[in-house]
């Protein structure tokens, strides 16, 4: 599910349901069987929702099984585009100039919002799924035989509690920053900011004696939170006016963020240039000058000293 920044019916932010929810299968129960190299991922490194699928692909060692194309971080009225540039490229799979072409190739009548991520089937030439939650679960489960099956980001013994916490994160943190940033009244803004920081305060306390959200195991919920935290001081604090505190002001959350960032391969999934240019240039209703700030200076490689926590 994505936040629909163009569909504001009241003074509070609205959600758009994901349009394509098919599933890749290993037992021929869907039209999309598991196969090496058959599926392709379209993402933006600026987008926190899409970045989570990119992280899970990395952690599961699926790089050889699933290709990826990164869109230009600057999105205009035509939507996500494929161009050559630093950290992004043209679409060499289908030759699409815009991601909207993938949506229309799948459903010629599609008129909803075009969002990333997209999991594309190269054989049938259609979108399989555009839900980051579904794609992460597929990468963790169905695609495991093509990657690292030892890594489980959705452990069965935590399923119920993890689902509850992920729902809390989605509503109050992942979506919370957008509710604040795109509020159209003072009351809606203050309500969103208060809920966001109340959630961050709860998470700060949760991490006081735990290295990760569920102890010493990193699960998908941690990466769900990471994708918002890594963008917080860079864009959400200033651009979205989520400025009661910065993440660097939270000792536990800040150490936790640095710990996750320093996990093998994660730093290369984060592109601060894409993140800043996307938010500050694309959202010209919030930032009409489209000036991109130089800062802040981050110290994400500084030791986190959380190894003793369990």
Short mmCIF file of N, CA, C and O in Angstrom, two decimals, residues 16 19-20 42-43 69 71-72 74-83 91 94-118 120 125-127 130:
data_model
loop_
_atom_site.label_atom_id
_atom_site.label_comp_id
_atom_site.label_asym_id
_atom_site.label_seq_id
_atom_site.Cartn_x
_atom_site.Cartn_y
_atom_site.Cartn_z
N UNK A 16 -3.68 4.69 -0.97
CA UNK A 16 -4.16 3.99 -2.16
C UNK A 16 -3.77 2.52 -2.05
O UNK A 16 -2.61 2.20 -1.79
N UNK A 19 -2.59 -2.23 -6.54
CA UNK A 19 -3.49 -2.74 -7.58
C UNK A 19 -3.20 -4.17 -8.00
O UNK A 19 -4.11 -4.89 -8.42
N UNK A 20 -1.96 -4.60 -7.89
CA UNK A 20 -1.56 -5.91 -8.43
C UNK A 20 -1.00 -6.76 -7.29
O UNK A 20 0.03 -6.43 -6.71
N UNK A 42 11.55 -3.29 -10.39
CA UNK A 42 11.67 -1.86 -10.67
C UNK A 42 11.53 -1.10 -9.35
O UNK A 42 10.53 -1.29 -8.62
N UNK A 43 12.50 -0.23 -9.05
CA UNK A 43 12.48 0.48 -7.78
C UNK A 43 12.96 1.92 -7.95
O UNK A 43 13.45 2.31 -9.01
N UNK A 69 16.09 -2.59 -11.91
CA UNK A 69 16.29 -1.32 -12.60
C UNK A 69 15.87 -0.20 -11.65
O UNK A 69 14.78 -0.24 -11.08
N UNK A 71 14.93 3.71 -10.99
CA UNK A 71 14.36 4.87 -11.68
C UNK A 71 15.08 6.16 -11.29
O UNK A 71 15.70 6.25 -10.23
N UNK A 72 14.96 7.15 -12.15
CA UNK A 72 15.42 8.51 -11.85
C UNK A 72 14.70 8.99 -10.59
O UNK A 72 13.48 8.89 -10.48
N UNK A 74 14.07 11.94 -9.65
CA UNK A 74 13.23 13.11 -9.91
C UNK A 74 11.98 12.66 -10.65
O UNK A 74 12.04 12.18 -11.78
N UNK A 75 10.84 12.81 -10.00
CA UNK A 75 9.57 12.39 -10.58
C UNK A 75 8.72 13.62 -10.89
O UNK A 75 8.50 14.46 -10.02
N UNK A 76 8.26 13.71 -12.14
CA UNK A 76 7.40 14.84 -12.51
C UNK A 76 5.98 14.33 -12.74
O UNK A 76 5.62 13.24 -12.29
N UNK A 77 5.16 15.13 -13.44
CA UNK A 77 3.76 14.76 -13.64
C UNK A 77 3.60 13.50 -14.47
O UNK A 77 2.52 12.89 -14.48
N UNK A 78 4.66 13.07 -15.15
CA UNK A 78 4.60 11.83 -15.93
C UNK A 78 4.96 10.60 -15.10
O UNK A 78 4.84 9.48 -15.58
N UNK A 79 5.40 10.80 -13.88
CA UNK A 79 5.69 9.69 -12.99
C UNK A 79 7.14 9.26 -13.03
O UNK A 79 8.02 9.97 -13.52
N UNK A 80 7.41 8.08 -12.47
CA UNK A 80 8.77 7.54 -12.41
C UNK A 80 9.30 7.29 -13.82
O UNK A 80 8.63 6.68 -14.65
N UNK A 81 10.53 7.75 -14.07
CA UNK A 81 11.12 7.66 -15.41
C UNK A 81 12.43 6.88 -15.37
O UNK A 81 13.11 6.82 -14.34
N UNK A 82 12.77 6.32 -16.53
CA UNK A 82 14.03 5.59 -16.68
C UNK A 82 14.95 6.38 -17.60
O UNK A 82 14.66 6.55 -18.79
N UNK A 83 16.03 6.87 -17.03
CA UNK A 83 17.02 7.65 -17.77
C UNK A 83 18.40 7.24 -17.27
O UNK A 83 18.53 6.67 -16.19
N UNK A 91 15.72 1.58 -18.89
CA UNK A 91 15.16 0.24 -18.73
C UNK A 91 15.64 -0.64 -19.88
O UNK A 91 15.19 -0.49 -21.01
N UNK A 94 12.58 -3.81 -20.95
CA UNK A 94 11.43 -3.56 -21.83
C UNK A 94 11.57 -2.30 -22.67
O UNK A 94 10.76 -2.07 -23.57
N UNK A 95 12.56 -1.48 -22.37
CA UNK A 95 12.69 -0.23 -23.08
C UNK A 95 11.67 0.81 -22.67
O UNK A 95 11.44 1.79 -23.39
N UNK A 96 11.04 0.62 -21.51
CA UNK A 96 10.08 1.60 -21.02
C UNK A 96 10.80 2.92 -20.72
O UNK A 96 11.89 2.93 -20.15
N UNK A 97 10.16 4.02 -21.09
CA UNK A 97 10.67 5.33 -20.67
C UNK A 97 10.09 5.73 -19.32
O UNK A 97 10.74 6.47 -18.57
N UNK A 98 8.89 5.26 -19.04
CA UNK A 98 8.21 5.58 -17.79
C UNK A 98 7.62 4.30 -17.20
O UNK A 98 7.16 3.42 -17.93
N UNK A 99 7.58 4.24 -15.88
CA UNK A 99 7.03 3.06 -15.21
C UNK A 99 5.54 2.89 -15.52
O UNK A 99 5.02 1.78 -15.51
N UNK A 100 4.87 3.98 -15.84
CA UNK A 100 3.45 3.90 -16.19
C UNK A 100 3.21 2.96 -17.36
O UNK A 100 2.13 2.35 -17.48
N UNK A 101 4.21 2.79 -18.23
CA UNK A 101 4.07 1.88 -19.36
C UNK A 101 3.92 0.44 -18.88
O UNK A 101 3.21 -0.37 -19.51
N UNK A 102 4.57 0.09 -17.79
CA UNK A 102 4.43 -1.26 -17.23
C UNK A 102 3.02 -1.47 -16.69
O UNK A 102 2.43 -2.55 -16.87
N UNK A 103 2.46 -0.43 -16.06
CA UNK A 103 1.10 -0.52 -15.55
C UNK A 103 0.09 -0.68 -16.69
O UNK A 103 -0.83 -1.50 -16.61
N UNK A 104 0.26 0.10 -17.74
CA UNK A 104 -0.67 0.04 -18.86
C UNK A 104 -0.49 -1.24 -19.68
O UNK A 104 -1.45 -1.74 -20.26
N UNK A 105 0.72 -1.79 -19.69
CA UNK A 105 0.94 -3.06 -20.38
C UNK A 105 0.22 -4.19 -19.65
O UNK A 105 -0.20 -5.18 -20.26
N UNK A 106 0.06 -4.03 -18.34
CA UNK A 106 -0.62 -5.04 -17.53
C UNK A 106 -2.13 -4.84 -17.55
O UNK A 106 -2.89 -5.81 -17.61
N UNK A 107 -2.56 -3.59 -17.49
CA UNK A 107 -3.98 -3.26 -17.51
C UNK A 107 -4.15 -1.97 -18.32
O UNK A 107 -3.83 -0.88 -17.83
N UNK A 108 -4.65 -2.12 -19.52
CA UNK A 108 -4.77 -0.98 -20.43
C UNK A 108 -5.71 0.09 -19.89
O UNK A 108 -5.66 1.25 -20.33
N UNK A 109 -6.57 -0.26 -18.94
CA UNK A 109 -7.53 0.68 -18.38
C UNK A 109 -7.05 1.28 -17.05
O UNK A 109 -7.80 2.03 -16.42
N UNK A 110 -5.83 0.96 -16.65
CA UNK A 110 -5.36 1.41 -15.34
C UNK A 110 -5.29 2.94 -15.29
O UNK A 110 -4.73 3.58 -16.19
N UNK A 111 -5.84 3.51 -14.22
CA UNK A 111 -5.85 4.97 -14.08
C UNK A 111 -5.42 5.42 -12.68
O UNK A 111 -5.55 6.59 -12.34
N UNK A 112 -4.92 4.49 -11.88
CA UNK A 112 -4.50 4.82 -10.52
C UNK A 112 -3.10 5.39 -10.48
O UNK A 112 -2.48 5.67 -11.51
N UNK A 113 -2.60 5.54 -9.28
CA UNK A 113 -1.26 6.07 -9.08
C UNK A 113 -0.22 5.03 -9.44
O UNK A 113 -0.35 3.85 -9.11
N UNK A 114 0.82 5.45 -10.13
CA UNK A 114 1.92 4.56 -10.53
C UNK A 114 2.98 4.64 -9.45
O UNK A 114 3.56 5.70 -9.20
N UNK A 115 3.25 3.52 -8.81
CA UNK A 115 4.16 3.52 -7.66
C UNK A 115 5.22 2.43 -7.80
O UNK A 115 5.06 1.47 -8.55
N UNK A 116 6.29 2.60 -7.07
CA UNK A 116 7.33 1.58 -6.92
C UNK A 116 7.18 0.99 -5.52
O UNK A 116 6.68 1.66 -4.61
N UNK A 117 7.58 -0.28 -5.33
CA UNK A 117 8.25 -1.17 -6.27
C UNK A 117 7.27 -1.87 -7.20
O UNK A 117 6.06 -1.90 -6.94
N UNK A 118 7.83 -2.47 -8.25
CA UNK A 118 7.08 -3.32 -9.16
C UNK A 118 7.88 -4.60 -9.40
O UNK A 118 9.06 -4.53 -9.74
N UNK A 120 8.09 -7.54 -11.93
CA UNK A 120 7.68 -7.72 -13.33
C UNK A 120 8.03 -9.13 -13.81
O UNK A 120 9.11 -9.66 -13.51
N UNK A 125 5.21 -10.62 -19.64
CA UNK A 125 5.27 -9.17 -19.82
C UNK A 125 4.11 -8.47 -19.11
O UNK A 125 3.32 -7.76 -19.71
N UNK A 126 4.09 -8.68 -17.81
CA UNK A 126 3.08 -8.02 -16.98
C UNK A 126 3.58 -7.90 -15.55
O UNK A 126 4.52 -8.58 -15.13
N UNK A 127 2.93 -7.01 -14.80
CA UNK A 127 3.24 -6.84 -13.39
C UNK A 127 2.69 -8.03 -12.61
O UNK A 127 1.52 -8.39 -12.76
N UNK A 130 2.76 -5.16 -7.00
CA UNK A 130 3.33 -3.85 -6.68
C UNK A 130 3.17 -3.49 -5.21
O UNK A 130 3.19 -2.32 -4.83
#
